[in-house]
Short mmCIF file of C-alpha atoms in Angstrom, two decimals:
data_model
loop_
_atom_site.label_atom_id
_atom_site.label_comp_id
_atom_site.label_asym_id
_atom_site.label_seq_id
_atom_site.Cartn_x
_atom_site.Cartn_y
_atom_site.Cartn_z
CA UNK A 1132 0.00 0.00 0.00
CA UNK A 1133 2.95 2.45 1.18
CA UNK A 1134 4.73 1.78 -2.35
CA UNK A 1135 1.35 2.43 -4.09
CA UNK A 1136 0.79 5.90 -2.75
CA UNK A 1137 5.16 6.73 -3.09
CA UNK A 1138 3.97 5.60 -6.73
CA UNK A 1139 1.02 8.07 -7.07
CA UNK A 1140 3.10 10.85 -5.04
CA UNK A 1141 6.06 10.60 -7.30
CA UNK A 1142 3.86 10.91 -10.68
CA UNK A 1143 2.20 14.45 -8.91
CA UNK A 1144 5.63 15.35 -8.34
CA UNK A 1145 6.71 14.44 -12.09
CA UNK A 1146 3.55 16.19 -13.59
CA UNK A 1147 3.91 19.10 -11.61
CA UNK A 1148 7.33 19.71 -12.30
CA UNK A 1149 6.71 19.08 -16.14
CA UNK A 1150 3.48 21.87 -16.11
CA UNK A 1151 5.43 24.03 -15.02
CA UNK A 1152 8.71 23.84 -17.68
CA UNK A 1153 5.74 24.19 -20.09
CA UNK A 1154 4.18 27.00 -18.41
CA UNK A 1155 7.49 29.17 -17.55
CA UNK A 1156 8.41 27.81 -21.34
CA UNK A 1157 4.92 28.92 -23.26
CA UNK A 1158 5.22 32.41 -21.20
CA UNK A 1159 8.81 32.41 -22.72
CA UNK A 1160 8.05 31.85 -25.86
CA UNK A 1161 5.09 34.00 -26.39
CA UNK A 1162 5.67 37.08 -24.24
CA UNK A 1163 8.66 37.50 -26.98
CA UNK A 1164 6.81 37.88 -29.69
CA UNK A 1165 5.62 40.96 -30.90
CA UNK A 1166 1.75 41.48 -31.00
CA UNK A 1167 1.64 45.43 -32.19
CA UNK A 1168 1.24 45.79 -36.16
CA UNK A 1169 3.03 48.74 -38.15
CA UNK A 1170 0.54 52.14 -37.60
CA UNK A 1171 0.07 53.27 -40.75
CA UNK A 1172 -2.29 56.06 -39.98
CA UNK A 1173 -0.15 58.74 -39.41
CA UNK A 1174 -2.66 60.49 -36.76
CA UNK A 1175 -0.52 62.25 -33.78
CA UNK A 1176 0.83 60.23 -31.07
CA UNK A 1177 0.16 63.27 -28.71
CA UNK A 1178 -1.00 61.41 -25.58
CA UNK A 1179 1.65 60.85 -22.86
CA UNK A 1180 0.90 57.53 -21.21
CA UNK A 1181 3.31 55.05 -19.37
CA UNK A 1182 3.33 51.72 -18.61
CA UNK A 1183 4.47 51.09 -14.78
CA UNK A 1184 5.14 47.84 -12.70
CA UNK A 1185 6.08 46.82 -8.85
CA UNK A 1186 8.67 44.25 -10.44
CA UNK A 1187 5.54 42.07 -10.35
CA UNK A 1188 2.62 43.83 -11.37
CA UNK A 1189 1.50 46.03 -14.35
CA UNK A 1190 -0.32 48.90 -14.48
CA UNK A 1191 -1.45 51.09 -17.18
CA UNK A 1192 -1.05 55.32 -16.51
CA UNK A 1193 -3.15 57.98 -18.25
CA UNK A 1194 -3.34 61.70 -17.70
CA UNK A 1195 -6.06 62.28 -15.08
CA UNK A 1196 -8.06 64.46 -17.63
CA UNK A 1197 -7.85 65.33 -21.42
CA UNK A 1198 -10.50 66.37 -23.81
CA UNK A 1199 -11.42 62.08 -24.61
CA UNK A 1200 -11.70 61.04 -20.65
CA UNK A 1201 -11.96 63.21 -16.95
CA UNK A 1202 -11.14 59.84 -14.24
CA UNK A 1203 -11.84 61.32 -11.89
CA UNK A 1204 -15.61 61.45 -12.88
CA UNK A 1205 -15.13 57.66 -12.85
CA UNK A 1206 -12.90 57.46 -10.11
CA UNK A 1207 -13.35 60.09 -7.81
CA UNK A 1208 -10.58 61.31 -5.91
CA UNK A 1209 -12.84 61.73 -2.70
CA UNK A 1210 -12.93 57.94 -2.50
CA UNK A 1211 -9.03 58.38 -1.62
CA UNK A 1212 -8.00 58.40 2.03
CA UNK A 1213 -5.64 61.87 1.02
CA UNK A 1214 -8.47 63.82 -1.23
CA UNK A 1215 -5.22 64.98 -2.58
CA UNK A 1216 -6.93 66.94 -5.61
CA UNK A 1217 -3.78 67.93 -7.15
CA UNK A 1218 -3.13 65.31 -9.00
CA UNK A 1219 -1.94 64.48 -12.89
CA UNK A 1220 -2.05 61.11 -13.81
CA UNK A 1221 -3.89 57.77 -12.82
CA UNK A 1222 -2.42 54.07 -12.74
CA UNK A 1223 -5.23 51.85 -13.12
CA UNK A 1224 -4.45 47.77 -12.78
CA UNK A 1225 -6.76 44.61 -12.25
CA UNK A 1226 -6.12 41.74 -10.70
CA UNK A 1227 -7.43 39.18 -7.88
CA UNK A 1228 -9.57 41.04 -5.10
CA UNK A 1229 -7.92 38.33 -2.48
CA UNK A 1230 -4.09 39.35 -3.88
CA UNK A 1231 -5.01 43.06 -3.46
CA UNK A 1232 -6.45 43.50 -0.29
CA UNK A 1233 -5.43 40.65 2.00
CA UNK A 1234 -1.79 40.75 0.11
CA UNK A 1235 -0.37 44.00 0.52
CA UNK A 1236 3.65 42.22 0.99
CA UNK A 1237 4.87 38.69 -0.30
CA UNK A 1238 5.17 37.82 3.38
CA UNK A 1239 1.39 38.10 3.91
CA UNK A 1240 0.32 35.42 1.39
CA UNK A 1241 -1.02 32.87 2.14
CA UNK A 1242 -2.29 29.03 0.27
CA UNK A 1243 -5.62 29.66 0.63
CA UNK A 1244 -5.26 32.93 -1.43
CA UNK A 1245 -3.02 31.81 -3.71
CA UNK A 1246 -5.47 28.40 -4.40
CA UNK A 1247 -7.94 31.22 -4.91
CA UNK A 1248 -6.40 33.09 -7.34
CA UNK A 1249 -4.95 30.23 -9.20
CA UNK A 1250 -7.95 28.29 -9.79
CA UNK A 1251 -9.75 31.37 -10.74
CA UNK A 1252 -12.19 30.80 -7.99
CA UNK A 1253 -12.38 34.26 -6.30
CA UNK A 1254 -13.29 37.80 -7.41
CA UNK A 1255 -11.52 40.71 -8.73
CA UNK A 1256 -11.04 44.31 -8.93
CA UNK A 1257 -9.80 47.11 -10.27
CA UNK A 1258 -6.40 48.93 -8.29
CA UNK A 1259 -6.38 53.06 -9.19
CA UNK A 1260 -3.75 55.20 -8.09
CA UNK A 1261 -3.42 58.72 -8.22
CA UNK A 1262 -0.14 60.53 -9.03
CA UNK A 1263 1.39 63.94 -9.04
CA UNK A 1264 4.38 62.86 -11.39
CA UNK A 1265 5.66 60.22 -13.18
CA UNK A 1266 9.29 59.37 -13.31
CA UNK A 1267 10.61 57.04 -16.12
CA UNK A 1268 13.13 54.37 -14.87
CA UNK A 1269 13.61 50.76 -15.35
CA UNK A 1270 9.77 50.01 -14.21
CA UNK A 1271 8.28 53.00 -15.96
CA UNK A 1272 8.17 53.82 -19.57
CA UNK A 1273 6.54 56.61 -21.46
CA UNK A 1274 4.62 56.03 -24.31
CA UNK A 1275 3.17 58.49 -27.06
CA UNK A 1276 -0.22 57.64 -28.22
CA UNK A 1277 -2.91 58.85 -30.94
CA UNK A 1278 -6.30 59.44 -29.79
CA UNK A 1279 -7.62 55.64 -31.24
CA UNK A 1280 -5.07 54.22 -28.91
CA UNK A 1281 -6.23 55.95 -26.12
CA UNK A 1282 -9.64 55.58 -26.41
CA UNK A 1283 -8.99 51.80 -26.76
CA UNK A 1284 -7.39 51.55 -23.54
CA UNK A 1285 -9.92 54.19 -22.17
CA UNK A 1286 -13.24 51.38 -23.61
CA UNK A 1287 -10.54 48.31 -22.19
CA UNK A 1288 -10.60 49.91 -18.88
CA UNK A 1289 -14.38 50.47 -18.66
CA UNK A 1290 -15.39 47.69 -19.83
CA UNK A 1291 -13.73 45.40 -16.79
CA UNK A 1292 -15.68 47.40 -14.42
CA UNK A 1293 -18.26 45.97 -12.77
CA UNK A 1294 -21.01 48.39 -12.58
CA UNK A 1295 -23.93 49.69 -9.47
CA UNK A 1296 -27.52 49.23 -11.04
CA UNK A 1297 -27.25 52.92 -11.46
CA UNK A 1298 -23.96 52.40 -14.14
CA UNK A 1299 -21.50 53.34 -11.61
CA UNK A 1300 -18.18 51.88 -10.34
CA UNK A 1301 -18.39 50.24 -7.58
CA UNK A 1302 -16.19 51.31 -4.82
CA UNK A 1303 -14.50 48.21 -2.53
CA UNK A 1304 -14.61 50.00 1.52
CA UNK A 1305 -11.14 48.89 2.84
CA UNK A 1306 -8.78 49.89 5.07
CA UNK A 1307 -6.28 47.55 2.27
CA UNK A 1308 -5.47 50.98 0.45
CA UNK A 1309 -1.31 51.15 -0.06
CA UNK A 1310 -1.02 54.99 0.48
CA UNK A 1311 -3.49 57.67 0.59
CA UNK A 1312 -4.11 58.11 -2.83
CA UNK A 1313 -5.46 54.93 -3.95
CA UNK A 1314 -8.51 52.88 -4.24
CA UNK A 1315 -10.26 49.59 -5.28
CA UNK A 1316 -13.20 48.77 -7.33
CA UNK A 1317 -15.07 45.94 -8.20
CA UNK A 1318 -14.09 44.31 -11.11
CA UNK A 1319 -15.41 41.87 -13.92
CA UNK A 1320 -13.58 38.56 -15.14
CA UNK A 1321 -11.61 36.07 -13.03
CA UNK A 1322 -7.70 36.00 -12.57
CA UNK A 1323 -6.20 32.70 -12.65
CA UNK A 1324 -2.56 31.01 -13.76
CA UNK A 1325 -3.53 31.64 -17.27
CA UNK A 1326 -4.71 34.90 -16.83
CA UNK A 1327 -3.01 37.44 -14.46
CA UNK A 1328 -2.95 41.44 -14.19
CA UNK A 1329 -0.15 41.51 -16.21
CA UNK A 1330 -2.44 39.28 -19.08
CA UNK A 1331 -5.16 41.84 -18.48
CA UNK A 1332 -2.66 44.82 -18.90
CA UNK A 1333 -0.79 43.09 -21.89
CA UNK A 1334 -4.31 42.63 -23.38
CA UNK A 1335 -5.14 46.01 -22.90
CA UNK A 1336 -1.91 47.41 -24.68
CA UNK A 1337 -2.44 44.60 -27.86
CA UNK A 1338 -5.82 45.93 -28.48
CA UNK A 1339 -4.62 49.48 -28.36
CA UNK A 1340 -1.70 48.13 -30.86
CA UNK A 1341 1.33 48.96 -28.33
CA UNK A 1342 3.92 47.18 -27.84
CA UNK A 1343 2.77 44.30 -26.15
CA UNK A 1344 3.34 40.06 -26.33
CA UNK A 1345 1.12 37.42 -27.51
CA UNK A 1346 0.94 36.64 -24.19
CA UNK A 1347 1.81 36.31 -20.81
CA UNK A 1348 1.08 36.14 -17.04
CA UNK A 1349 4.12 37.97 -16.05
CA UNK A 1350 5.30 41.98 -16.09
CA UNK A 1351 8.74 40.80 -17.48
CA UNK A 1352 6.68 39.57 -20.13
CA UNK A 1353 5.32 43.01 -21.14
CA UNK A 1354 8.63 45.79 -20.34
CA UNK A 1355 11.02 43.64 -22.46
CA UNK A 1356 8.98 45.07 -25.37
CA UNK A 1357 9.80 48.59 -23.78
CA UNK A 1358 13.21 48.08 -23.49
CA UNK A 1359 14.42 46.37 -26.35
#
């Protein structure tokens, strides 16, 4: 009986190991190649937007306001423990609600979250930030866009909200926030090892034709197409 279950525990072990050479592989291979096509429209890439990460997690950063979008009529700054109003740009990522608010530091995970998110059993939401600045660096790259792009990403974005009965975002009461000037909302779609908030962000940037991967779970994937 004892060599039967060593016997089942050692295939587990085998299978496990060989999923994940295939996953780390597939991520690999696809995150490397290139998903934006050539623009040949010629419109004005006159929209500053950036494409930020933790070193684990991507978000996507667009001015607070222009003449396409206000966020802050989606995302109102009030719902920020700061109310800082003077603000110019907003980071907006998605990803499991369990991750975000139960997660803040590595440290604090724990299996049953992780089984959670992996399985694609629990919910999700949407993480916005509010900045004064941006400041380019190894995890932060600017990005000129045309107004198509943008209002891609700005449709993307909307579109993963989950909405009140009255249209509206629906705001997550924490105390999770990471600083004062952030917030989370409730979210559509279900994260999972296949799909991660760096797939949702690298999705985001394909359909808005920037430079992006075929695919992958991880923000590697997505800045080695900024800094090549």
């Amino acid at each position: 009986m004892m060599k039967k279950v060593m016997m089942v525990l050692l295939y587990v072990f085998i299978g496990l190991i060989v999923f994940a050479g295939l996953y780390f592989a597939a991520d690999s291979v696809l995150s490397r190649i290139s998903a934006d096509k050539h623009d040949k429209e010629g419109m004005p890439k006159n929209i500053t937007v950036y494409v930020l990460s933790n070193d684990v997690h991507t978000d996507i950063v667009l001015p607070i306001r222009n003449e396409l979008q206000d966020w802050t009529e989606v995302f109102p700054i009030e719902n920020n423990k700061g109310k800082d109003l003077n603000q110019q740009y907003v980071s907006i990522g998605w990803g499991d609600k369990g991750f975000y608010l139960n997660t803040p530091e590595w440290k604090d995970l724990t299996l049953k979250t992780a089984l959670v998110a992996g399985l694609g059993i629990g919910e999700t939401a949407l993480h916005v930030t509010y900045y004064k600045q941006m400041e380019e660096n190894d995890l932060c790259y600017k990005v000129q866009i045309d107004s198509n792009q943008y209002n891609v990403l700005k449709s993307y974005i909307l579109n993963s909200l989950d909405m009140d009965k009255e249209g509206k975002p629906i705001l997550i009461e924490t105390n999770a926030q990471y600083g004062p000037d952030d917030a989370f909302y409730e979210a559509k779609g279900a994260y999972s090892l296949f799909y991660s908030c760096n797939t949702w962000s690298n999705a985001a940037l394909k359909k808005a034709n920037m430079p992006s991967g075929v695919w992958t779970v991880f923000d590697k994937g997505i800045l080695r197409h900024y800094r090549d």
